[in-house]
């Protein structure tokens, strides 16, 4: 049989943020409906080279497909070589036969579906009048989060801080060009958080960067960077009394910011409000007051990769993108 091969450019031509937001919503609903088998993530750390690799896989009963994604973050890339920080590969399999349907670049899928996840949470949990965003981090995911947010809220101002300030000039240039919104480079986390309606964190930090006193009533937080044990961007104290929503409760308890809050004793597992799929399905309410603090802890789910990859695969076949090879 023939297997489709899609490189980065093929995938890029087959994706739009608006479509991926829809796909991610479909994935969350499938997970909520019990249609998804999603094994635990396999993670490897390579400290000698400042790198890490995650393997995420799932079966989606709604589209009868399986996906396996290997996603690596090597954080010296771009500084010591010409490689991107995030590198990934995704394998899409027929759920009825197990045959390989497609091999595609997974780095852009990881980036855009994570940005879409933040957007879904902001549509459900951020105030409708949210205009100012604090961004902690200045890499690719810090861009994707804003691109997604601008699809669901009328964002006017982005205040960005990064532990690596050298990346902020290009961040400002890219985001202003892509969105037409004002980007303000900040020298401290406190400056970035001032008057923010939504706050997004996208760093690999292992010590929290945002203290509890910087979080104000009515704020929505999108916690992205902590996706394995040992990572921590937010003061666990912010979880006390907040409406805490996870993409997957078991996953966030094992590797997210929620894990840090529970381990520190600030909250218990029963204090977690619920999963994003429960809000999408109408089983639970989203934001209920203008004053409540909402937190979306996302560790990234294989079902997000699956539904996004299926959109890419179908469009690529329609448009004639990529090339085929005989795998079997």
C-alpha atoms as one frame of an Amber mdcrd trajectory, in Angstrom:
protein
   0.000   0.000   0.000   1.020   3.635  -0.420   1.825   5.881   2.549   1.684
   9.666   2.241   4.785  11.633   3.279   4.306  15.282   4.320   7.208  17.580
   5.200   7.008  20.815   7.181   5.985  22.912   4.182   3.253  20.434   3.221
   1.846  20.549   6.753   2.048  24.337   6.868  -0.017  24.616   3.677  -2.642
  22.313   5.180  -3.262  24.149   8.465  -5.064  27.238   9.671  -5.468  28.276
  13.305  -9.252  28.648  13.008  -9.620  25.093  11.665  -7.291  23.666  14.302
  -9.297  25.340  17.084 -12.371  23.523  15.752 -10.429  20.257  15.552  -9.117
  20.559  19.111 -12.655  21.156  20.363 -13.735  17.989  18.542 -10.872  16.121
  20.198 -11.768  17.307  23.698 -15.393  16.285  23.135 -14.334  12.852  21.872
 -12.187  12.383  24.982 -15.049  13.512  27.219 -17.410  11.085  25.461 -15.088
   8.147  26.179 -14.230   7.562  22.515 -10.464   7.911  22.994  -7.831   5.471
  24.217  -4.847   7.542  25.341  -1.921   5.730  27.017   0.399   7.505  29.403
   3.007   9.763  27.841   6.514   8.335  27.554   9.114  10.995  28.398  12.891
  11.060  28.196  15.212  13.798  29.385  18.647  14.328  27.861  20.258  16.874
  30.230  23.698  16.586  28.620  22.246  18.278  25.541  19.518  20.356  27.233
  16.873  18.245  25.559  13.718  16.255  26.177  11.468  13.974  24.131   7.814
  12.988  24.597   5.957  10.172  22.856   2.179  10.668  22.738  -0.247   8.186
  21.221  -3.963   7.510  21.021  -6.800   5.746  19.252  -9.745   7.945  18.235
 -12.944   5.943  17.860 -14.735   8.800  16.137 -12.434   8.838  13.091 -11.082
   5.265  13.374  -7.442   6.284  13.399  -4.401   5.941  15.602  -1.629   8.490
  15.953   1.853   8.311  17.433   3.892  11.475  17.799   7.506  11.873  18.838
   8.143  15.482  19.870  11.502  16.779  21.058  12.584  20.042  22.585  16.335
  20.680  22.421  16.704  24.137  23.872  20.244  24.868  22.654  19.152  24.416
  19.046  19.297  27.670  17.138  22.127  28.826  19.389  24.727  26.168  18.598
  23.321  25.031  15.231  20.682  25.931  12.650  18.027  23.513  13.880  14.681
  24.555  15.412  14.130  24.104  19.140  11.077  21.912  18.609  11.343  18.926
  16.267   8.633  16.320  15.811   7.341  13.482  13.655   3.828  12.064  13.572
   2.629   8.693  12.281  -1.043   8.308  11.372  -2.411   4.747  11.218  -5.667
   3.283   9.950  -7.634   2.253  13.036  -9.333  -0.601  11.205  -6.210  -2.304
   9.832  -3.205  -0.736  11.561  -1.734   0.211   8.182   0.377   3.411   8.017
  -1.618   6.132   6.263   0.750   9.053   6.635   4.095  10.136   8.039   4.211
  13.879   8.612   6.216  16.601  10.305   4.933  16.932  13.863   6.624  20.118
  15.048   4.122  22.553  13.557   1.203  20.352  14.620   2.460  20.407  18.204
   2.813  24.172  18.136  -0.481  25.059  16.500  -2.671  22.598  18.388  -1.238
  23.834  21.696  -1.987  27.410  20.666  -5.483  26.280  19.716  -5.944  24.632
  23.127  -5.140  27.915  24.854  -7.630  29.663  22.591 -10.380  27.154  23.423
  -9.808  27.730  27.124  -9.886  31.499  26.704 -13.133  31.331  24.724 -14.725
  29.445  27.612 -12.990  30.944  30.638 -11.595  34.426  29.882 -13.767  37.513
  30.264 -15.378  38.603  27.007 -13.893  42.086  27.449 -10.326  40.744  27.781
  -7.981  42.995  25.793  -4.502  42.758  27.376  -2.386  39.599  27.486   0.731
  38.899  29.530   3.067  36.416  27.848   5.876  34.748  29.756   8.275  33.372
  27.148   9.243  34.483  23.670   9.614  31.320  21.620   7.448  29.589  19.050
   4.701  28.587  21.463   4.521  32.130  22.839   3.650  33.160  19.290   1.105
  30.380  18.730  -0.759  31.219  21.914  -1.304  34.770  20.724  -2.287  33.687
  17.214  -4.924  31.453  18.773  -6.116  34.047  21.276  -6.672  36.617  18.570
  -9.149  34.211  16.960 -11.429  34.175  20.015 -10.935  37.503  21.841 -10.422
  41.096  20.722  -6.845  41.294  21.975  -5.295  44.759  21.648  -2.064  44.656
  23.673   0.519  41.936  24.315   2.994  42.466  27.165   5.835  39.980  26.849
   8.672  38.987  29.169  11.234  36.262  28.533  14.086  34.831  30.611  15.941
  35.029  27.268  15.527  38.709  26.320  17.495  38.353  23.081  14.488  36.609
  21.495  12.030  39.421  22.181  12.805  41.783  19.314  12.031  39.097  16.751
   8.975  38.086  18.786   7.646  41.625  18.660   8.277  41.902  14.940   6.653
  38.550  14.120   3.564  38.947  16.299   2.855  42.537  15.266   3.183  41.575
  11.611   0.955  38.519  11.971  -1.768  40.014  14.193  -1.597  43.791  13.844
  -1.682  44.060  17.646   0.705  46.088  19.792   3.508  44.129  21.452   5.269
  45.703  24.437   8.610  44.230  25.537   8.850  44.059  29.329  11.967  43.786
  31.455  10.277  42.012  34.390   7.474  39.517  34.960   5.728  42.107  37.113
   5.702  44.595  34.252   4.268  41.995  31.877   1.497  41.046  34.312   0.378
  44.618  35.002  -3.301  45.118  34.064  -3.358  41.830  32.133  -6.708  40.138
  31.561  -5.163  36.890  30.316  -1.730  35.507  31.221   0.064  32.790  29.260
   3.272  30.976  30.198   5.308  28.946  27.710   8.766  28.390  29.224  10.603
  25.206  30.311  11.301  26.761  33.736  11.885  24.523  36.733  11.380  27.299
  39.279   8.242  29.385  39.254   8.444  32.742  37.506   5.074  34.273  38.426
   4.356  34.941  42.086   0.850  34.812  43.515   0.606  38.529  44.254   0.753
  39.307  40.501  -2.491  37.449  39.781  -5.537  39.711  40.043  -9.278  38.942
  40.252 -10.859  38.251  36.872  -7.668  36.964  35.263  -7.556  33.856  33.086
  -4.300  31.891  33.174  -3.122  29.525  30.442  -0.348  27.362  31.915   1.490
  25.684  29.033   5.160  25.200  29.896   4.930  22.689  32.746   4.393  19.460
  30.835   6.504  17.017  32.851   7.433  16.542  36.519   9.939  19.116  37.729
   8.730  22.009  35.568   7.078  24.943  37.299   6.130  28.416  36.006   3.426
  29.528  38.465   3.429  30.025  42.229   1.271  27.143  43.508  -0.490  29.662
  45.781  -2.473  31.000  42.810  -4.460  27.736  42.701  -6.094  28.350  46.074
  -9.658  29.496  45.459  -9.255  29.565  41.666 -11.393  27.674  39.151  -8.889
  25.044  38.007  -9.588  23.365  34.652  -7.370  20.638  33.166  -7.164  19.215
  29.667  -6.827  15.763  31.306  -7.019  15.552  35.093  -4.880  12.376  35.398
  -2.249  13.846  33.084  -2.120  17.235  34.834  -1.882  15.535  38.222   1.118
  13.557  37.021   3.012  16.247  35.066   1.377  19.710  35.068   1.111  22.843
  37.198  -1.811  21.168  38.969   0.630  18.537  40.189   2.774  21.241  41.781
  -0.241  22.772  43.532  -1.382  19.418  44.915   2.117  18.395  46.043   2.552
  21.735  47.823  -0.689  21.175  49.721  -2.396  24.289  48.315  -5.254  22.252
  46.822  -6.474  18.667  46.814  -7.480  16.632  43.782 -11.151  17.188  44.602
 -10.607  20.964  44.323 -10.040  20.660  40.556 -13.150  22.061  38.884 -13.077
  19.722  35.907 -11.799  19.076  32.400 -12.156  21.393  29.425 -14.239  18.766
  27.590 -16.850  18.889  30.348 -17.285  22.616  29.781 -17.414  22.223  26.002
 -20.081  19.535  26.333 -22.184  21.699  28.647 -21.832  19.374  31.629 -20.076
  22.137  33.558 -20.168  25.911  33.305 -17.258  28.054  32.159 -16.609  31.480
  33.627 -19.441  32.441  35.953 -18.374  35.821  37.369 -16.175  38.723  36.255
 -14.052  38.403  39.404 -13.180  34.712  39.494  -9.650  33.618  38.661  -9.603
  30.788  36.121  -6.661  28.521  35.368  -6.314  26.209  32.370  -3.536  23.713
  32.929  -2.648  21.989  29.665  -0.011  19.295  29.373  -0.873  18.460  25.769
  -2.969  15.465  24.757  -2.447  12.911  22.011  -6.056  13.399  20.886  -5.164
  16.991  19.952  -2.427  15.666  17.677  -4.755  13.064  16.228  -7.594  15.364
  15.170  -5.181  17.972  13.828  -3.213  15.382  11.858  -6.403  13.987  10.318
  -7.333  17.474   9.080  -3.872  17.845   7.568  -4.026  14.396   5.963  -7.430
  14.911   4.350  -6.608  18.359   2.991  -3.208  17.234   1.709  -4.871  14.422
  -0.253  -7.474  16.826  -1.671  -4.820  19.351  -2.734  -2.218  16.850  -3.894
   0.428  17.837  -1.338   3.318  15.558  -0.382   4.583  12.372  -1.975   3.851
   8.679  -1.604   6.119   5.751  -0.819   5.560   2.020  -0.599   5.844   1.132
   3.050   4.337  -2.337   2.886
